[in-house]
CSV table of C-alpha atoms in Angstrom, one decimal:
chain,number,residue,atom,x,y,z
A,289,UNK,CA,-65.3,119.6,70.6
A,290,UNK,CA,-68.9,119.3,69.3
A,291,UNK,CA,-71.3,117.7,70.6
A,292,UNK,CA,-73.1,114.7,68.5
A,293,UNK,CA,-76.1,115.7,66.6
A,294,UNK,CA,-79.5,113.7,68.1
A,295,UNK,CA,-80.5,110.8,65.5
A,296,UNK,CA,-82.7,112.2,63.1
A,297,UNK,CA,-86.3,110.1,63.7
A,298,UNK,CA,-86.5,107.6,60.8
A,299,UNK,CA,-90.2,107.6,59.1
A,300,UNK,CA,-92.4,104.7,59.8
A,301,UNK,CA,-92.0,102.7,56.6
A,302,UNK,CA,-88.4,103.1,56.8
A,303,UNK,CA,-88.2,100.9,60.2
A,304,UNK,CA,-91.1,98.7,58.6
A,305,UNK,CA,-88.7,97.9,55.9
A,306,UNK,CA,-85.8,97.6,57.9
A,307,UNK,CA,-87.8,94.2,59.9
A,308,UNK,CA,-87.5,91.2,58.6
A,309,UNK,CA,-90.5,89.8,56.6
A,310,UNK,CA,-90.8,87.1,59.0
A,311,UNK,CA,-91.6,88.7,62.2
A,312,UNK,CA,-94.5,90.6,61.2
A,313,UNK,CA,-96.2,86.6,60.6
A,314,UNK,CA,-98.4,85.3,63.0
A,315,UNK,CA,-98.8,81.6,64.0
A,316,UNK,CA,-102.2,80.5,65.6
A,317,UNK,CA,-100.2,77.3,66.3
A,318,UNK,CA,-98.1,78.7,68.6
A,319,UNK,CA,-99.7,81.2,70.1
A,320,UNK,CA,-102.2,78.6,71.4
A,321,UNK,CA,-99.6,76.5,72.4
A,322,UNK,CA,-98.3,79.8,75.0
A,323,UNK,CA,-101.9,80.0,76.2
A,324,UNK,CA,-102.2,76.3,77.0
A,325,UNK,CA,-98.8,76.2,78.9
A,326,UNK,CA,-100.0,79.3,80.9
A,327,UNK,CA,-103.6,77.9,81.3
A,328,UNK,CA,-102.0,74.1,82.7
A,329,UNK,CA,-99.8,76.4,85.1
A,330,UNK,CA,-103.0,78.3,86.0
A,331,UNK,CA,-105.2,74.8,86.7
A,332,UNK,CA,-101.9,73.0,88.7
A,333,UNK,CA,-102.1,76.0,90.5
A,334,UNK,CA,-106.0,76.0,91.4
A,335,UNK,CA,-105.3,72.0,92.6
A,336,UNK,CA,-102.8,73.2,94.7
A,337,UNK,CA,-104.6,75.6,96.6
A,338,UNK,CA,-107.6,73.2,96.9
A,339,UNK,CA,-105.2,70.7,98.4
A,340,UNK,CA,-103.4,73.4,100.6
A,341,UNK,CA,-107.0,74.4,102.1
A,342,UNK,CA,-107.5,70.9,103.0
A,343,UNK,CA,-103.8,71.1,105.5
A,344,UNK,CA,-105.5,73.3,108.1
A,345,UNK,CA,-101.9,75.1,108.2
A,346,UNK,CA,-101.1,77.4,111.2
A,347,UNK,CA,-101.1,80.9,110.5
A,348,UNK,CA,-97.3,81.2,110.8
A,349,UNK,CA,-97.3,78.6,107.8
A,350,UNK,CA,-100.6,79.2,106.1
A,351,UNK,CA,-99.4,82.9,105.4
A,352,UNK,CA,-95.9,82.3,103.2
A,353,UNK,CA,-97.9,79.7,101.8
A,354,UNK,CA,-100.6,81.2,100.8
A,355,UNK,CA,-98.2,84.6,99.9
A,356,UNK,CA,-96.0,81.9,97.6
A,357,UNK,CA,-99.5,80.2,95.8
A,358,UNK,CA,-101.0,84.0,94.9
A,359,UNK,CA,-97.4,85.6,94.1
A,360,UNK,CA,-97.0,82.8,91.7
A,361,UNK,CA,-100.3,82.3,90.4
A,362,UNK,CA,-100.3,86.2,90.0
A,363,UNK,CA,-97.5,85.8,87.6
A,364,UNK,CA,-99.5,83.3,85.4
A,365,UNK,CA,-102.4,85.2,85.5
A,366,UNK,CA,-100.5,88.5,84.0
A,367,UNK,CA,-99.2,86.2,81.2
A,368,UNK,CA,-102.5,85.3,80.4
A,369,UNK,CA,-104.0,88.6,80.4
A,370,UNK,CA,-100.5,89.5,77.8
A,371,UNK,CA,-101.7,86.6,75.5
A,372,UNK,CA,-105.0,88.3,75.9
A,373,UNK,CA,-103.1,91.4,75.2
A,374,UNK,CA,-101.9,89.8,71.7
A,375,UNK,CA,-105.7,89.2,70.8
A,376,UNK,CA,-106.7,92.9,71.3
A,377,UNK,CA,-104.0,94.0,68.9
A,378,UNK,CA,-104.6,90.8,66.2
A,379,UNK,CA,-101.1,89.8,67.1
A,380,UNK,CA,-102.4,86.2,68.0
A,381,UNK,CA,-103.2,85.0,64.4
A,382,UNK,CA,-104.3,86.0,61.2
A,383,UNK,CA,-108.0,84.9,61.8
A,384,UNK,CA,-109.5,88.1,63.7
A,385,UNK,CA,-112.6,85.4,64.5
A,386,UNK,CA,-110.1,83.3,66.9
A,387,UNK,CA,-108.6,86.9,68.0
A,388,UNK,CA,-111.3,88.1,69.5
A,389,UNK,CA,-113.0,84.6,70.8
A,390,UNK,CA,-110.0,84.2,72.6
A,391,UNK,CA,-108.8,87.4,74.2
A,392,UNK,CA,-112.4,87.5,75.3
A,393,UNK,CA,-112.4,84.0,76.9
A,394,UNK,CA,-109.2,85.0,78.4
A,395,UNK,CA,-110.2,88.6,79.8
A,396,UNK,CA,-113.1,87.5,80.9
A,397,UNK,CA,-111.6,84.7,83.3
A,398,UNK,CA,-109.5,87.9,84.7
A,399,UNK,CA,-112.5,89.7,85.4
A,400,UNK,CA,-111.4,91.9,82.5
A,401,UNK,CA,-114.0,93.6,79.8
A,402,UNK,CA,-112.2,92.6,76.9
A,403,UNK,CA,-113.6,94.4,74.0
A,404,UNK,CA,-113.9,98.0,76.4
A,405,UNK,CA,-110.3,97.7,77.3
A,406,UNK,CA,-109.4,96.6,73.3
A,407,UNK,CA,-111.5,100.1,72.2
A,408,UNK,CA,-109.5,102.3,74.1
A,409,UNK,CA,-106.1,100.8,74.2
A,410,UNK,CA,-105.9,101.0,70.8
A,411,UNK,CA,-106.8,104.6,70.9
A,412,UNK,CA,-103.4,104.8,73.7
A,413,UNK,CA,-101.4,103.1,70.6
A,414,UNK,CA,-103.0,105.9,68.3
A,415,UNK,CA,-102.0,108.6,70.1
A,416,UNK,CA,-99.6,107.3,72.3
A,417,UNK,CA,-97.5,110.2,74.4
A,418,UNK,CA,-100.2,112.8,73.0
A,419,UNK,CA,-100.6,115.2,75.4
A,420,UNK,CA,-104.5,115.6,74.9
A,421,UNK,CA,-105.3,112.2,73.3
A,422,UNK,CA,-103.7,109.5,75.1
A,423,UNK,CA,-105.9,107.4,77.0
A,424,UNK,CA,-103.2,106.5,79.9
A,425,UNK,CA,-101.1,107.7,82.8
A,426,UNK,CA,-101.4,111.5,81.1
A,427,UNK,CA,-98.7,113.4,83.1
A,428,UNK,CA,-99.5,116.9,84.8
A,429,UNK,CA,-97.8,119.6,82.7
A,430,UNK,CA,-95.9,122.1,85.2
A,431,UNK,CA,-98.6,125.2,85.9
A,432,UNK,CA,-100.9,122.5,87.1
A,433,UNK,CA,-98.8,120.8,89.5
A,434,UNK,CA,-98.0,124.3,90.9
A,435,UNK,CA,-101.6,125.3,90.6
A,436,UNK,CA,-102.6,121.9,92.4
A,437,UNK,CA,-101.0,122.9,96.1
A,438,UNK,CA,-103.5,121.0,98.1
A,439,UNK,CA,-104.8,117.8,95.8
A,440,UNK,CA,-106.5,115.4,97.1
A,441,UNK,CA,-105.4,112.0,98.5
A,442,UNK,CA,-106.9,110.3,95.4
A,443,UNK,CA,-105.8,113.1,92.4
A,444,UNK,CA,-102.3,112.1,94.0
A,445,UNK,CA,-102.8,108.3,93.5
A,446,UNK,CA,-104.4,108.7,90.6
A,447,UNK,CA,-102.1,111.4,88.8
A,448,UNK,CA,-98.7,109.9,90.5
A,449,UNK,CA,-98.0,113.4,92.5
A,450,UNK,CA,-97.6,112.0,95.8
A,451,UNK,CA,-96.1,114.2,98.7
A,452,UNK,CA,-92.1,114.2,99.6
A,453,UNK,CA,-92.4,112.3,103.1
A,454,UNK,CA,-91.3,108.5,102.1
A,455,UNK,CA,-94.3,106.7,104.4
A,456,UNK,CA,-96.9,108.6,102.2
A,457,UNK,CA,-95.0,107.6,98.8
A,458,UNK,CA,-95.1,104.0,100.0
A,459,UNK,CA,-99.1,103.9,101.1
A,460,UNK,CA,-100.0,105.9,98.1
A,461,UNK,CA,-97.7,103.8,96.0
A,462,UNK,CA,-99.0,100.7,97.1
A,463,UNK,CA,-103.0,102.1,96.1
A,464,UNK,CA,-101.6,103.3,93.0
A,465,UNK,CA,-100.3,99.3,92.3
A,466,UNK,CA,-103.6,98.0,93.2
A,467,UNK,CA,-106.2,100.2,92.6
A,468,UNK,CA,-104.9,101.9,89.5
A,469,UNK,CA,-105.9,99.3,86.9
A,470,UNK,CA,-110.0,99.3,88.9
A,471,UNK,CA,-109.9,102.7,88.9
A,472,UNK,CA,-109.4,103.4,85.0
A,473,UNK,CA,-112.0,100.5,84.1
A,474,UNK,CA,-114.4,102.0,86.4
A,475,UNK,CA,-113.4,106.0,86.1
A,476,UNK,CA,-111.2,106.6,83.0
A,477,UNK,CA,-108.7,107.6,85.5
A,478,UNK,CA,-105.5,108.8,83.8
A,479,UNK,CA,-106.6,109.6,80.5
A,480,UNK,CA,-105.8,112.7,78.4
A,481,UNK,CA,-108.7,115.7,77.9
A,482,UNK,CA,-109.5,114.7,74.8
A,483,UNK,CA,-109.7,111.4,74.7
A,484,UNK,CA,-113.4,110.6,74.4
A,485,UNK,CA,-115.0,109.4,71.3
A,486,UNK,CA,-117.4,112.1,72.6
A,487,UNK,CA,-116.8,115.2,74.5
A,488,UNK,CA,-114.7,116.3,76.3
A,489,UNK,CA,-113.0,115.1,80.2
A,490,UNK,CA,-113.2,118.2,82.0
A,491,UNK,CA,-117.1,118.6,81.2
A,492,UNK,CA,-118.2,114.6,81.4
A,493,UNK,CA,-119.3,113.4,84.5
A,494,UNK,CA,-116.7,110.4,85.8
A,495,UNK,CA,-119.1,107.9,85.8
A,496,UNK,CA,-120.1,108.9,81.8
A,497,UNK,CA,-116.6,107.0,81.4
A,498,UNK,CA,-116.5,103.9,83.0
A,499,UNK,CA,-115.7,101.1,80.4
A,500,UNK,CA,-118.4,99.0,81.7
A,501,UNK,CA,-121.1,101.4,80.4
A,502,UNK,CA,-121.7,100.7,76.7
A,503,UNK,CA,-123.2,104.0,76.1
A,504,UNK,CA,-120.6,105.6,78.2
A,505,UNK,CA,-118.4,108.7,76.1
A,506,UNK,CA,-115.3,106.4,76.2
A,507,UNK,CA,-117.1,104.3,73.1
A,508,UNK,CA,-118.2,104.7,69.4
A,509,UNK,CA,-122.1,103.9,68.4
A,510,UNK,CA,-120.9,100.8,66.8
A,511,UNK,CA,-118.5,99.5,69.8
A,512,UNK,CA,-121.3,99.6,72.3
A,513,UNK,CA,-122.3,95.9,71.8
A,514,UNK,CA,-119.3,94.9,71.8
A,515,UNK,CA,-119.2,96.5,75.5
A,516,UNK,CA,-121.8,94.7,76.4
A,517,UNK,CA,-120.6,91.7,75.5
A,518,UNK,CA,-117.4,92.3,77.3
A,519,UNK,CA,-119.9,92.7,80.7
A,520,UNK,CA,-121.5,89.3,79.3
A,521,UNK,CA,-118.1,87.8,80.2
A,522,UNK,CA,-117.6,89.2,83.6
A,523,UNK,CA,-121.2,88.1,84.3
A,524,UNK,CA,-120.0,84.1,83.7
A,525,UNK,CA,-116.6,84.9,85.7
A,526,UNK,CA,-118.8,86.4,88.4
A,527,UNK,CA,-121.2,83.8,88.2
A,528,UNK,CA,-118.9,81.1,88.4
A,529,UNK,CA,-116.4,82.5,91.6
A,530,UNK,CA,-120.3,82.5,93.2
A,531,UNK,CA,-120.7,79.0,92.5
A,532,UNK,CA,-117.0,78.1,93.9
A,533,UNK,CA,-117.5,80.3,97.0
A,534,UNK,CA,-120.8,78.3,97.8
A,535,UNK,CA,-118.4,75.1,97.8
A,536,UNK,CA,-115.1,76.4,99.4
A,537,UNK,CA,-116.5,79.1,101.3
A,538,UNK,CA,-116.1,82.9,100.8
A,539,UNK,CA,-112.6,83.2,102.1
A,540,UNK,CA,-111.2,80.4,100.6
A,541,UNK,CA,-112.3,81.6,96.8
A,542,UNK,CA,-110.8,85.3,98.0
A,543,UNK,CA,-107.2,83.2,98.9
A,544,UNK,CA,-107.4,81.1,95.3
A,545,UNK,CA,-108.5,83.8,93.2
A,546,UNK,CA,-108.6,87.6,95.0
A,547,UNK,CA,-105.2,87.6,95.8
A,548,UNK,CA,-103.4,86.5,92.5
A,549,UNK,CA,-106.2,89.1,90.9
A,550,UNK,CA,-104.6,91.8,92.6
A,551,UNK,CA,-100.8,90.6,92.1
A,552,UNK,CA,-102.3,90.6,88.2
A,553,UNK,CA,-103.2,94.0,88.9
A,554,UNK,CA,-100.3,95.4,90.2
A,555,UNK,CA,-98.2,94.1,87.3
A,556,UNK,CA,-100.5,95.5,84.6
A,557,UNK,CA,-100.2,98.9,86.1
A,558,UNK,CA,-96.4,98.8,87.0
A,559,UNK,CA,-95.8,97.4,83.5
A,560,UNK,CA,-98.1,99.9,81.4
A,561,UNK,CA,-96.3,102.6,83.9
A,562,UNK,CA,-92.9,102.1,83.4
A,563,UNK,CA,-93.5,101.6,79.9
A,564,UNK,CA,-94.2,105.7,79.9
A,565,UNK,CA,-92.5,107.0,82.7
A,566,UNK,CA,-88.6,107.5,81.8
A,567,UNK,CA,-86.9,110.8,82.3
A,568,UNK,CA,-86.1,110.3,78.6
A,569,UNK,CA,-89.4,110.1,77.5
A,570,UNK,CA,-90.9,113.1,75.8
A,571,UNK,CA,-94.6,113.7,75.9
A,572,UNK,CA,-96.0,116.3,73.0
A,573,UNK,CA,-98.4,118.7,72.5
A,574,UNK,CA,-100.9,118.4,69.5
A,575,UNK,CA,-99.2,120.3,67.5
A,576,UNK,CA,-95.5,118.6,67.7
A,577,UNK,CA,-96.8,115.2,68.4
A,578,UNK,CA,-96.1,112.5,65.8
A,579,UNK,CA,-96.4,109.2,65.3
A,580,UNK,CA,-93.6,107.6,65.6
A,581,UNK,CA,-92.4,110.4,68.4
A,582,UNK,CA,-95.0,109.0,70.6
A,583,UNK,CA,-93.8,105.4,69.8
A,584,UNK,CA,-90.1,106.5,70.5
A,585,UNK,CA,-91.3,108.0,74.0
A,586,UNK,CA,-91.9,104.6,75.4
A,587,UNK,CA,-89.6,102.5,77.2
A,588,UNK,CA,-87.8,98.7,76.7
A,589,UNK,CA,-87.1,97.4,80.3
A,590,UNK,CA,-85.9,94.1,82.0
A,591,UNK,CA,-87.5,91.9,84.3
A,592,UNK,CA,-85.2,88.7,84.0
A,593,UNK,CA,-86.6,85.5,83.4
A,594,UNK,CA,-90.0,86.5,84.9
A,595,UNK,CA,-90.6,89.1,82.2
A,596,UNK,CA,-89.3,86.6,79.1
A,597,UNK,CA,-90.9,83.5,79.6
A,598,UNK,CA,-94.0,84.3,81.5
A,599,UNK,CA,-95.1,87.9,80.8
A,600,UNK,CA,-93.8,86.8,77.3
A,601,UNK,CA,-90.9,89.9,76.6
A,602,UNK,CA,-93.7,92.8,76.9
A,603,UNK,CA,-91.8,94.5,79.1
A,604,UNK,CA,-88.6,94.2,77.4
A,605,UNK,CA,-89.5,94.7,74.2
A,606,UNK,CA,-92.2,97.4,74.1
A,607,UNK,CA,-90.9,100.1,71.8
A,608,UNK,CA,-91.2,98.4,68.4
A,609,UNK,CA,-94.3,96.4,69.9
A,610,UNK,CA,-95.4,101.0,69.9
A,611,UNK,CA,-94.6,100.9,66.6
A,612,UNK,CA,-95.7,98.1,64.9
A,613,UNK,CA,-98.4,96.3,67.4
A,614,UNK,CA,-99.1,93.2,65.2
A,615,UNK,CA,-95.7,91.9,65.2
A,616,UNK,CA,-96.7,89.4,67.9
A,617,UNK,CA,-94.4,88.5,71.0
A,618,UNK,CA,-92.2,86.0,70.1
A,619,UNK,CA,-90.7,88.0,67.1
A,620,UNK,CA,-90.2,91.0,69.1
A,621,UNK,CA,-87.0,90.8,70.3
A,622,UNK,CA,-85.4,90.3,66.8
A,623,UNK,CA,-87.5,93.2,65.5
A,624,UNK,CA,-86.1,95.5,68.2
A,625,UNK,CA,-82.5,94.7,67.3
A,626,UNK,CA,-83.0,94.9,63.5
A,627,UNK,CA,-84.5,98.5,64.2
A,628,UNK,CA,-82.6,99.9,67.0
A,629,UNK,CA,-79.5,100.8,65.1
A,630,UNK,CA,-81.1,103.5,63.4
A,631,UNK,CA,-82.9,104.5,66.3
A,632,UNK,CA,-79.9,105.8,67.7
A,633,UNK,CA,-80.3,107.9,70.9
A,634,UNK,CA,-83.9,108.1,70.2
A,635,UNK,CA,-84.2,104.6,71.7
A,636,UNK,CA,-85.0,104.1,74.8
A,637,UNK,CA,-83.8,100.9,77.3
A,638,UNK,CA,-83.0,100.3,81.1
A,639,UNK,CA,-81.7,97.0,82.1
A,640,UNK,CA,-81.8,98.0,86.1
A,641,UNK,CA,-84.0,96.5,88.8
A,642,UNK,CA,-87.1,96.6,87.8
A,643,UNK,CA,-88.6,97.5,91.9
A,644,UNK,CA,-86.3,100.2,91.9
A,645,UNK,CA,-87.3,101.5,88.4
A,646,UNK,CA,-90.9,102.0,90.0
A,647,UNK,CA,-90.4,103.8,93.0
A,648,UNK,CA,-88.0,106.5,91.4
A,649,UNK,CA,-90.1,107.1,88.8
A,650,UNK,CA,-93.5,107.0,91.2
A,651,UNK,CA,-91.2,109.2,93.5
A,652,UNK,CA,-89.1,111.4,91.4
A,653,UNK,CA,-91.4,112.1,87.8
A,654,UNK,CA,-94.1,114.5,88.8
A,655,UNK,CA,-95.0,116.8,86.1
A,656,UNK,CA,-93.7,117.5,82.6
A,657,UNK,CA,-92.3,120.9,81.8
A,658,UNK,CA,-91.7,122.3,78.1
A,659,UNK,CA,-87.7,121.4,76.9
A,660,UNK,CA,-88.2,124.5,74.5
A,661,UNK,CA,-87.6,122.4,71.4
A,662,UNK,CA,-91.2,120.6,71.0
A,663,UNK,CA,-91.1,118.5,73.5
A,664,UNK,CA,-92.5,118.3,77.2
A,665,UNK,CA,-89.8,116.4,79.5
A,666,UNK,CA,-90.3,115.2,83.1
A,667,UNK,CA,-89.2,117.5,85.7
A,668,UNK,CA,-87.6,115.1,88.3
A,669,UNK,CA,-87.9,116.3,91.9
């Protein structure tokens, strides 16, 4: 018996046509209403820690307490930095004015640079899965994993080739979750060769890429002021956790608004990870690298009620979101299902655990190796 001939790829305009008229409209209306909901979560949160300072817990107490307040608060802070997300992608409304006011209010209160990050992750959604181009989690192809015998501690957190032994998986896993999102703001860490608006990797010095430097090779003459306005809004952020430190003390700010930060941080990176790292999911050279295979190498997973209602279906819906980036949020599960179908095989989903998901593939996907047919295919250990 035969086996069934792969789905041939549909062309772009094809799956465009094949998504209802409605979901590609955008309602100001509503998307405000999702950042108000998240922003009274947020401020019922800040009350409560105020008041939980005030209860002089013991530490047997004060600690699940405090783990509960920033786990949850972390949560919110990730669905704002999504809605934020929308804004970078003009997914939010119509009016690219209120796009960019917003996601820049937003990011900044997240200690994000709104406009660097905007610049370059729409460069990932140019060329995402492009060997050479993409501007995140660029896999190792196979002769440089082999050639790379002794990497450092920080190529192995950084380029997710961590050693066998589980205890070194686990540490280097844990830096990877909550360094890995500082680390590409500040380094470019994870970004294809050719990348930069200017240059190329291998010859520019780290800290010529850091997406706080406006002149850095990361931007484009004309988005440098934007840069700089993005470090305008960290300023304010900075500024104000100063202020609130010299009234709640040091400490107290780090509990209220350093820990959810990193719970933030570790969701961004595990999200934007396993959004790319699937043993189904080809990456290409330049020269077999399309569109719409790059946007078919991504990944549509499940995180329960978590993911739908307060990290608003990114990580479930996240393929056609590839494909057609203004569709915003709340239309994307309909779009998925009316484009699926004719995705065939070519579509990629796994319902599982989403923990699990992300220490197989941290553990398992170390390099990509040629399939002999275009495409470059993870080799799992």
């Amino acid at each position: 018996m035969e086996a069934p001939k792969p789905t041939a790829v549909p062309d772009i305009k094809t799956l465009r046509d094949a998504i209802p008229a409605k979901c590609f409209e955008r309602s100001m209306l509503r998307s405000l209403s999702y950042v108000a909901r998240d922003l009274v979560a947020v401020s019922v949160l800040f009350y409560s820690a105020v008041q939980l300072m005030k209860l002089d817990l013991p530490l047997a107490l004060a600690i699940p307490a405090w783990g509960l307040y920033s786990f949850v608060t972390g949560l919110f802070f990730t669905g704002l930095w999504i809605l934020a997300h929308e804004c970078g992608h003009d997914s939010f409304s119509a009016d690219l004015t209120v796009n960019a006011t917003v996601g820049w209010a937003l990011h900044s209160m997240l200690m994000v640079p709104f406009f660097s990050w905007k610049f370059s992750h729409s460069r990932h959604h140019r060329y995402h899965n492009h060997m050479e181009k993409d501007t995140v989690f660029v896999p190792h192809r196979k002769p440089e994993a082999v050639r790379k015998s002794e990497p450092s501690i920080m190529e192995k957190i950084i380029d997710h080739t961590a050693a066998d032994a589980p205890i070194f998986s686990i540490l280097s896993l844990a830096v990877h979750q909550l360094f890995g999102w500082p680390m590409y703001i500040l380094l470019n860490a994870g970004a294809g060769v050719n990348s930069l608006t200017r240059g190329n990797r291998k010859n520019t010095p780290k800290y010529k890429q850091s997406h706080l430097d406006p002149t850095c090779s990361v931007f484009t003459q004309s988005e440098m002021p934007f840069v700089a306005l993005s470090n305008v809004g960290l300023l304010i952020t900075l500024t104000a956790l100063i202020r609130v430190s010299q009234s709640i003390g040091v400490a107290n700010t780090c509990l209220m608004y350093g820990l959810p930060y990193l719970w933030m941080n570790h969701w961004i990176v595990a999200i934007t990870y396993l959004h790319h790292t699937h043993e189904d999911a080809a990456h290409y050279e330049a020269e077999d690298w399309t569109f719409v295979k790059g946007a078919l190498s991504t990944v549509d997973r499940e995180f329960g009620f978590i993911g739908r209602h307060i990290f608003h279906g990114i990580i479930e819906y996240h393929v056609v979101h590839h494909m057609f980036p203004r569709i915003p949020f709340y239309h994307c599960e309909e779009a998925t299902w009316a484009v699926a179908p004719m995705l065939g095989d070519k579509y990629i989903e796994q319902r599982t655990n989403f923990f699990i998901d992300l220490w197989e593939a941290f553990t398992q996907c170390k390099y990509v190796e040629s399939d002999k047919k275009g495409s470059l295919m993870w080799a799992k250990s």
